[in-house]
């Protein structure tokens, strides 16, 4: 096991950048110092305990990185347990890269909202205005996609009905967006457009198509030019349809549906089944930087960030904005971010309203509901500290980010 907290010297560089970038943390419309002062210290012992529980429940490794940014300095806390690679026995390292699954959706939403700020797309316009005929229903708007209210069926439901065979059938496939949308349209809609929240990967596949249509470039270029380069996210990559994770990385181990069956190394895959809904690679440091910048007002103008934070109910203690999830913790604090599940990797990336305390946690397994429930509890340790409810039962609706065995 390993855990450690370091205090970094004055974050002058990033503060100056933040101020240059405009409406930042200092005086913006976000909670000020009093809201921050109320945040208790993270319970780092409790955090490490949870990572050890995740290992006992079947994860080969688990890690968490907390970044906290104050006015004059920052602190970083790192905790690791277990191994990144079962073959070599290399221990988990918080610097490792990994597949972030649906945290990709937040990146995709940021790109589309930047395009909205530039007047290139209207959130309340029908998708049909930009991609004529694609969805066969001109009532579905761009906002419906980003808030999971389109009613479009999630094609991954039947794709992964059987976990390991479903994965092996697609791990080296390269899909066009249209092929994925066609799989969804082979099913009746789950509800009328604009109705209730119903999580569906299809929405963010269509969002990726929109980005490509509006920019005339691959979605990868939009991620790179609009988010990755401006924030200096040197661990973040969109390698689709490449199958390898570049540089030092955790290997991912998929849990089969059959109890007791050995874990399946799922590290190399195209993730073409997810693309703009879930194919990015990143690291804990980069995800903390990304969410802190987003909530701190440094990625979107205030109007578009406000659109992102217009919440619809998404299960007990949860709400969904535009590509952004809000989780309401037992201590009354709400945190903002996303979870991700691709074969072999469970990711949890959340930050406070002002973006000043961020957590990214990872377990290098998936399709394991016990590990998922434990990893969700890391949010309580990190943002509620010792005030966390001793035993929190997080509501996990059936398709909440699709992390649970189905
Ligand atoms: C797909 C199945 C999960 C994962 C999914 N992920 O939709 C998106 C997300 C990108 O929300 C797989 N589960 C697992 C099964 C269940 O196959 N039968 O847990 O690795 O991140």
Coordinates of C-alpha atoms and ligand atoms in Angstrom, one line a residue:
X1 CA 0.0 0.0 0.0
X2 CA 1.1 3.6 -0.5
X3 CA -0.3 6.9 0.4
X4 CA 1.2 10.3 0.6
X5 CA 0.4 14.0 0.6
X6 CA 2.7 16.7 -0.8
X7 CA 2.4 20.4 -0.6
X8 CA 3.4 22.1 -3.8
X9 CA 5.0 25.5 -3.8
X10 CA 2.9 28.5 -4.9
X11 CA 1.0 27.6 -8.0
X12 CA 1.9 31.0 -9.5
X13 CA 2.0 29.8 -13.1
X14 CA -1.4 28.2 -13.1
X15 CA -2.9 31.1 -11.2
X16 CA -1.6 33.6 -13.7
X17 CA -2.9 31.5 -16.5
X18 CA -6.2 31.2 -14.7
X19 CA -6.5 34.9 -14.4
X20 CA -5.5 35.6 -18.0
X21 CA -8.1 33.1 -19.1
X22 CA -10.9 35.3 -17.7
X23 CA -13.7 34.5 -15.3
X24 CA -11.8 32.2 -13.1
X25 CA -12.2 30.9 -9.5
X26 CA -11.3 34.1 -7.7
X27 CA -14.4 36.3 -8.2
X28 CA -16.7 34.3 -10.5
X29 CA -20.3 33.3 -9.9
X30 CA -19.2 30.2 -8.0
X31 CA -19.1 29.6 -4.3
X32 CA -16.5 31.8 -2.6
X33 CA -14.1 31.2 0.3
X34 CA -16.9 30.6 2.8
X35 CA -18.3 27.6 0.8
X36 CA -14.8 26.3 0.6
X37 CA -14.0 26.7 4.2
X38 CA -16.9 24.5 5.0
X39 CA -15.3 21.6 3.2
X40 CA -13.8 19.2 5.8
X41 CA -10.3 17.6 5.3
X42 CA -10.3 14.4 3.3
X43 CA -10.3 11.2 5.3
X44 CA -7.2 9.8 3.7
X45 CA -7.1 6.8 6.1
X46 CA -10.7 6.0 5.1
X47 CA -9.8 6.4 1.5
X48 CA -7.0 3.9 1.7
X49 CA -9.2 1.5 3.6
X50 CA -11.8 1.6 0.7
X51 CA -9.1 0.9 -1.9
X52 CA -8.1 -2.2 0.1
X53 CA -11.7 -3.3 0.3
X54 CA -11.9 -3.0 -3.5
X55 CA -8.9 -5.3 -3.8
X56 CA -10.6 -7.8 -1.4
X57 CA -13.7 -7.6 -3.7
X58 CA -11.6 -8.6 -6.7
X59 CA -9.9 -5.5 -8.2
X60 CA -6.2 -6.3 -8.9
X61 CA -5.4 -2.6 -8.2
X62 CA -7.0 0.6 -7.1
X63 CA -5.8 4.2 -6.7
X64 CA -6.9 7.7 -6.0
X65 CA -5.4 11.2 -6.4
X66 CA -6.8 14.3 -4.7
X67 CA -5.7 17.7 -6.0
X68 CA -6.6 20.7 -3.8
X69 CA -5.9 24.2 -5.0
X70 CA -5.8 27.0 -2.4
X71 CA -5.0 30.7 -3.1
X72 CA -1.3 30.3 -2.5
X73 CA -0.5 26.7 -2.7
X74 CA -1.8 23.3 -3.8
X75 CA -1.7 19.9 -2.2
X76 CA -1.7 16.5 -3.8
X77 CA -2.7 13.3 -2.0
X78 CA -2.0 10.0 -3.7
X79 CA -3.1 6.6 -2.5
X80 CA -2.5 3.2 -4.2
X81 CA -3.1 -0.4 -3.5
X82 CA -2.4 -3.6 -5.5
X83 CA -1.0 -4.0 -8.9
X84 CA -1.3 -2.3 -12.3
X85 CA -0.1 -5.4 -14.1
X86 CA -0.9 -8.9 -12.9
X87 CA 1.7 -10.4 -15.3
X88 CA 4.7 -8.5 -14.1
X89 CA 3.4 -7.6 -10.6
X90 CA 4.2 -3.9 -11.2
X91 CA 2.4 -2.0 -8.4
X92 CA -0.3 0.5 -9.0
X93 CA 1.0 4.1 -9.7
X94 CA -1.1 7.2 -9.7
X95 CA 0.8 8.4 -12.7
X96 CA -0.5 5.5 -14.8
X97 CA -2.7 6.2 -17.7
X98 CA -6.0 4.3 -18.2
X99 CA -9.2 4.2 -20.2
X100 CA -11.6 6.7 -18.7
X101 CA -14.8 5.4 -20.4
X102 CA -17.7 7.8 -20.1
X103 CA -15.7 10.6 -18.5
X104 CA -15.1 11.1 -22.3
X105 CA -18.7 12.4 -22.4
X106 CA -17.8 15.4 -20.4
X107 CA -15.0 16.2 -22.9
X108 CA -17.5 15.8 -25.8
X109 CA -20.0 18.1 -24.1
X110 CA -17.4 20.7 -23.5
X111 CA -16.4 20.7 -27.1
X112 CA -20.1 21.0 -28.2
X113 CA -20.7 23.8 -25.7
X114 CA -17.7 25.7 -27.0
X115 CA -19.2 25.4 -30.5
X116 CA -22.5 26.6 -29.1
X117 CA -20.7 29.6 -27.6
X118 CA -19.2 30.3 -31.0
X119 CA -22.7 30.3 -32.5
X120 CA -22.1 27.2 -34.5
X121 CA -24.9 25.1 -32.9
X122 CA -28.1 25.9 -31.0
X123 CA -28.8 23.6 -28.0
X124 CA -32.5 23.7 -28.7
X125 CA -32.3 23.1 -32.4
X126 CA -33.3 19.7 -33.7
X127 CA -30.3 17.4 -34.4
X128 CA -32.0 16.9 -37.8
X129 CA -31.0 20.5 -38.7
X130 CA -27.3 19.5 -38.7
X131 CA -27.5 15.8 -39.5
X132 CA -30.6 15.6 -41.7
X133 CA -32.5 12.3 -41.6
X134 CA -30.1 10.6 -39.2
X135 CA -32.4 10.1 -36.3
X136 CA -35.7 9.8 -38.1
X137 CA -37.3 12.0 -35.4
X138 CA -36.9 15.8 -35.8
X139 CA -38.1 16.5 -32.3
X140 CA -34.8 15.3 -30.8
X141 CA -32.7 18.4 -29.9
X142 CA -29.0 18.8 -29.2
X143 CA -29.9 19.4 -25.5
X144 CA -31.8 16.2 -25.4
X145 CA -28.7 14.3 -26.5
X146 CA -26.4 15.9 -23.9
X147 CA -28.9 15.4 -21.1
X148 CA -29.8 11.8 -22.0
X149 CA -33.4 12.7 -22.7
X150 CA -33.6 11.8 -26.4
X151 CA -35.2 8.4 -25.8
X152 CA -32.6 6.8 -28.2
X153 CA -32.0 3.2 -27.2
X154 CA -28.6 2.4 -25.8
X155 CA -27.1 -0.1 -28.3
X156 CA -24.6 -1.3 -25.7
X157 CA -27.4 -3.1 -23.8
X158 CA -27.6 -5.9 -26.3
X159 CA -24.0 -5.6 -27.4
X160 CA -22.8 -6.5 -23.9
X161 CA -25.7 -8.7 -22.7
X162 CA -23.1 -11.4 -22.3
X163 CA -20.1 -9.7 -20.9
X164 CA -16.9 -11.5 -22.1
X165 CA -18.3 -12.9 -25.4
X166 CA -19.8 -9.4 -26.1
X167 CA -16.5 -7.8 -25.5
X168 CA -14.5 -10.3 -27.5
X169 CA -16.9 -9.8 -30.4
X170 CA -16.1 -6.0 -30.6
X171 CA -12.6 -5.5 -29.1
X172 CA -10.9 -5.4 -32.5
X173 CA -13.8 -4.0 -34.6
X174 CA -13.9 -0.6 -36.1
X175 CA -17.4 0.9 -36.3
X176 CA -18.6 4.0 -38.1
X177 CA -20.7 6.2 -36.0
X178 CA -23.6 5.5 -38.4
X179 CA -23.3 1.7 -37.8
X180 CA -23.7 2.4 -34.0
X181 CA -26.6 4.7 -34.5
X182 CA -28.3 2.1 -36.8
X183 CA -27.9 -0.5 -34.0
X184 CA -29.8 1.9 -31.7
X185 CA -32.5 2.7 -34.3
X186 CA -33.2 -1.0 -34.7
X187 CA -35.0 -0.7 -31.4
X188 CA -38.0 1.4 -30.4
X189 CA -37.2 4.6 -28.5
X190 CA -37.3 4.2 -24.8
X191 CA -39.5 7.3 -24.4
X192 CA -40.6 10.5 -26.2
X193 CA -37.9 13.1 -26.8
X194 CA -37.6 15.6 -24.0
X195 CA -39.0 13.2 -21.4
X196 CA -37.1 11.6 -18.5
X197 CA -33.4 11.0 -18.2
X198 CA -32.4 7.6 -19.5
X199 CA -28.6 7.1 -19.9
X200 CA -27.7 6.0 -23.4
X201 CA -24.3 5.9 -25.1
X202 CA -26.2 6.5 -28.4
X203 CA -26.6 10.2 -27.4
X204 CA -22.9 10.8 -27.2
X205 CA -22.2 8.9 -30.4
X206 CA -24.5 11.4 -32.2
X207 CA -22.8 14.2 -30.2
X208 CA -19.5 13.1 -31.8
X209 CA -21.1 13.1 -35.2
X210 CA -22.3 16.6 -34.6
X211 CA -18.8 17.8 -33.6
X212 CA -17.3 16.3 -36.7
X213 CA -20.1 17.8 -38.9
X214 CA -19.7 21.3 -37.3
X215 CA -15.9 21.4 -37.3
X216 CA -15.3 19.4 -40.5
X217 CA -12.5 17.6 -38.6
X218 CA -12.3 14.3 -36.7
X219 CA -13.5 14.4 -33.1
X220 CA -9.9 13.8 -32.0
X221 CA -8.8 17.2 -33.4
X222 CA -11.5 18.9 -31.4
X223 CA -10.5 17.2 -28.2
X224 CA -6.8 18.1 -28.9
X225 CA -7.3 21.7 -30.0
X226 CA -10.1 22.7 -27.6
X227 CA -9.2 20.9 -24.4
X228 CA -6.1 18.8 -24.3
X229 CA -3.6 21.4 -25.6
X230 CA -5.0 24.5 -23.9
X231 CA -4.9 22.6 -20.5
X232 CA -1.6 20.9 -21.1
X233 CA -3.1 17.4 -20.6
X234 CA -0.1 15.4 -21.6
X235 CA -1.5 12.1 -20.5
X236 CA -4.7 12.4 -22.5
X237 CA -5.2 10.8 -25.9
X238 CA -7.9 9.8 -28.3
X239 CA -6.2 6.9 -30.2
X240 CA -9.3 5.4 -31.8
X241 CA -9.1 3.1 -33.7
X242 CA -5.6 2.3 -32.2
X243 CA -5.8 -0.5 -29.6
X244 CA -2.9 0.5 -27.3
X245 CA -2.7 2.8 -24.4
X246 CA 0.4 5.0 -25.0
X247 CA 3.1 5.2 -22.3
X248 CA 3.0 3.9 -18.7
X249 CA -0.5 2.6 -18.0
X250 CA -2.6 0.3 -15.8
X251 CA -3.8 -2.9 -17.4
X252 CA -7.5 -3.5 -17.2
X253 CA -9.1 -6.7 -16.1
X254 CA -12.7 -7.6 -17.0
X255 CA -14.7 -9.7 -14.5
X256 CA -16.7 -12.4 -16.3
X257 CA -20.3 -13.0 -15.5
X258 CA -19.6 -16.5 -14.3
X259 CA -18.7 -16.5 -10.5
X260 CA -15.1 -17.6 -10.0
X261 CA -14.1 -17.4 -13.6
X262 CA -10.6 -15.8 -14.1
X263 CA -10.3 -12.2 -15.0
X264 CA -9.9 -11.3 -18.7
X265 CA -7.1 -8.9 -19.6
X266 CA -9.0 -6.3 -21.7
X267 CA -6.3 -3.6 -21.9
X268 CA -5.9 -3.6 -25.7
X269 CA -9.1 -2.8 -27.7
X270 CA -10.3 -0.3 -30.2
X271 CA -13.1 1.0 -28.0
X272 CA -14.8 1.7 -31.3
X273 CA -18.1 0.7 -29.8
X274 CA -17.9 3.9 -27.7
X275 CA -15.8 6.5 -29.5
X276 CA -17.0 10.0 -28.5
X277 CA -19.1 8.3 -25.8
X278 CA -16.2 6.6 -24.0
X279 CA -12.8 6.1 -25.9
X280 CA -10.4 8.6 -24.3
X281 CA -7.3 7.6 -22.3
X282 CA -6.2 9.9 -19.5
X283 CA -4.6 10.0 -16.0
X284 CA -5.7 11.0 -12.6
X285 CA -3.7 14.2 -12.7
X286 CA -5.2 15.2 -16.1
X287 CA -8.8 14.4 -15.1
X288 CA -8.4 16.5 -11.9
X289 CA -6.9 19.4 -14.0
X290 CA -9.8 19.1 -16.6
X291 CA -12.6 19.1 -14.1
X292 CA -11.0 21.8 -11.9
X293 CA -10.7 24.0 -15.1
X294 CA -14.3 23.2 -16.2
X295 CA -16.0 24.0 -12.8
X296 CA -13.5 26.9 -12.3
X297 CA -14.9 28.6 -15.4
X298 CA -11.7 28.2 -17.5
X299 CA -13.1 26.0 -20.3
X300 CA -16.5 27.6 -21.1
X301 CA -18.0 31.0 -20.9
X302 CA -20.3 31.5 -17.9
X303 CA -23.5 31.1 -20.0
X304 CA -22.5 27.7 -21.4
X305 CA -21.2 26.5 -18.0
X306 CA -24.6 27.4 -16.7
X307 CA -26.3 25.4 -19.4
X308 CA -24.1 22.4 -18.5
X309 CA -25.3 22.8 -14.9
X310 CA -29.1 22.8 -15.6
X311 CA -29.9 19.6 -13.8
X312 CA -32.5 16.9 -14.5
X313 CA -33.2 14.3 -11.8
X314 CA -31.1 11.2 -12.5
X315 CA -31.9 8.8 -9.6
X316 CA -31.6 9.3 -5.8
X317 CA -29.0 11.8 -4.8
X318 CA -28.0 12.4 -8.4
X319 CA -28.7 14.8 -11.2
X320 CA -27.4 15.1 -14.8
X321 CA -26.6 18.3 -16.6
X322 CA -25.1 18.3 -20.1
X323 CA -22.4 15.6 -20.1
X324 CA -21.9 16.3 -16.4
X325 CA -23.2 14.4 -13.4
X326 CA -23.9 15.9 -9.9
X327 CA -23.7 13.6 -6.9
X328 CA -25.2 14.8 -3.6
X329 CA -23.1 13.3 -0.8
X330 CA -24.3 12.4 2.8
X331 CA -22.7 15.5 4.3
X332 CA -24.7 17.9 2.1
X333 CA -21.8 18.6 -0.3
X334 CA -22.5 18.1 -4.0
X335 CA -19.7 17.1 -6.4
X336 CA -19.6 17.3 -10.2
X337 CA -18.0 15.1 -12.8
X338 CA -18.6 11.7 -14.3
X339 CA -18.0 8.0 -13.8
X340 CA -16.7 5.7 -16.5
X341 CA -16.8 2.0 -17.2
X342 CA -14.9 0.3 -20.1
X343 CA -13.9 -3.3 -19.9
X344 CA -11.2 -3.5 -17.2
X345 CA -11.5 0.0 -15.9
X346 CA -13.8 1.8 -13.4
X347 CA -13.1 5.6 -13.3
X348 CA -14.5 8.1 -10.8
X349 CA -13.7 11.8 -11.5
X350 CA -15.4 14.5 -9.5
X351 CA -14.7 18.0 -8.2
X352 CA -16.3 20.6 -6.0
X353 CA -18.5 23.4 -7.3
X354 CA -15.6 25.8 -7.3
X355 CA -13.3 23.2 -8.8
X356 CA -10.8 23.5 -6.0
X357 CA -10.8 20.0 -4.7
X358 CA -10.8 17.2 -7.2
X359 CA -10.7 13.4 -7.0
X360 CA -9.9 10.8 -9.6
X361 CA -10.1 7.2 -8.5
X362 CA -9.6 4.1 -10.5
X363 CA -10.0 0.4 -10.0
X364 CA -8.5 -1.7 -12.8
X365 CA -11.5 -4.1 -13.1
X366 CA -15.1 -3.7 -14.2
X367 CA -18.4 -5.7 -14.3
X368 CA -18.0 -6.1 -10.5
X369 CA -20.9 -4.4 -8.6
X370 CA -19.2 -4.7 -5.2
X371 CA -16.0 -2.9 -6.4
X372 CA -18.1 -0.3 -8.0
X373 CA -20.1 0.4 -4.8
X374 CA -16.9 0.6 -2.8
X375 CA -15.2 3.0 -5.2
X376 CA -18.2 5.3 -5.2
X377 CA -17.7 5.5 -1.4
X378 CA -14.3 7.1 -2.0
X379 CA -16.2 10.3 -2.8
X380 CA -17.6 10.3 0.7
X381 CA -14.1 10.0 2.2
X382 CA -12.6 12.7 0.0
X383 CA -15.3 15.3 0.1
X384 CA -17.1 14.6 3.4
X385 CA -14.0 13.6 5.4
X386 CA -14.7 12.0 8.7
X387 CA -18.2 13.4 8.6
X388 CA -19.0 10.8 5.9
X389 CA -21.8 8.4 6.7
X390 CA -20.2 5.3 8.1
X391 CA -22.0 3.2 5.6
X392 CA -23.4 5.0 2.6
X393 CA -25.6 3.2 0.2
X394 CA -25.3 4.9 -3.1
X395 CA -28.3 4.7 -5.4
X396 CA -27.1 3.0 -8.6
X397 CA -29.9 3.0 -11.1
X398 CA -29.8 0.1 -13.5
X399 CA -28.0 1.9 -16.3
X400 CA -26.2 4.6 -14.3
X401 CA -23.2 4.9 -16.5
X402 CA -23.5 1.2 -17.2
X403 CA -21.0 0.2 -14.5
X404 CA -23.0 -2.5 -12.9
X405 CA -23.3 -6.1 -14.1
X406 CA -26.4 -6.5 -16.1
Ligands
LIG1 C1 -20.5 -1.2 -21.4 C2 -20.3 -2.5 -20.7 C3 -20.4 -0.1 -20.4 C4 -19.1 -2.6 -19.8 C5 -20.7 1.3 -21.0 N1 -19.7 2.1 -20.8 O1 -21.7 1.5 -21.6 C6 -19.8 3.5 -21.1 C7 -19.7 4.2 -19.7 C8 -18.8 4.0 -22.0 O2 -20.8 4.5 -19.1 C9 -19.0 -4.0 -19.2 N2 -20.2 -4.5 -18.7 C10 -18.0 -3.8 -18.0 C11 -20.9 -5.5 -19.3 C12 -22.1 -5.9 -18.6 O3 -20.5 -6.0 -20.3 N3 -22.7 -7.1 -19.2 O4 -18.4 -3.6 -16.9 O5 -16.8 -3.7 -18.3 O6 -18.6 4.4 -19.2

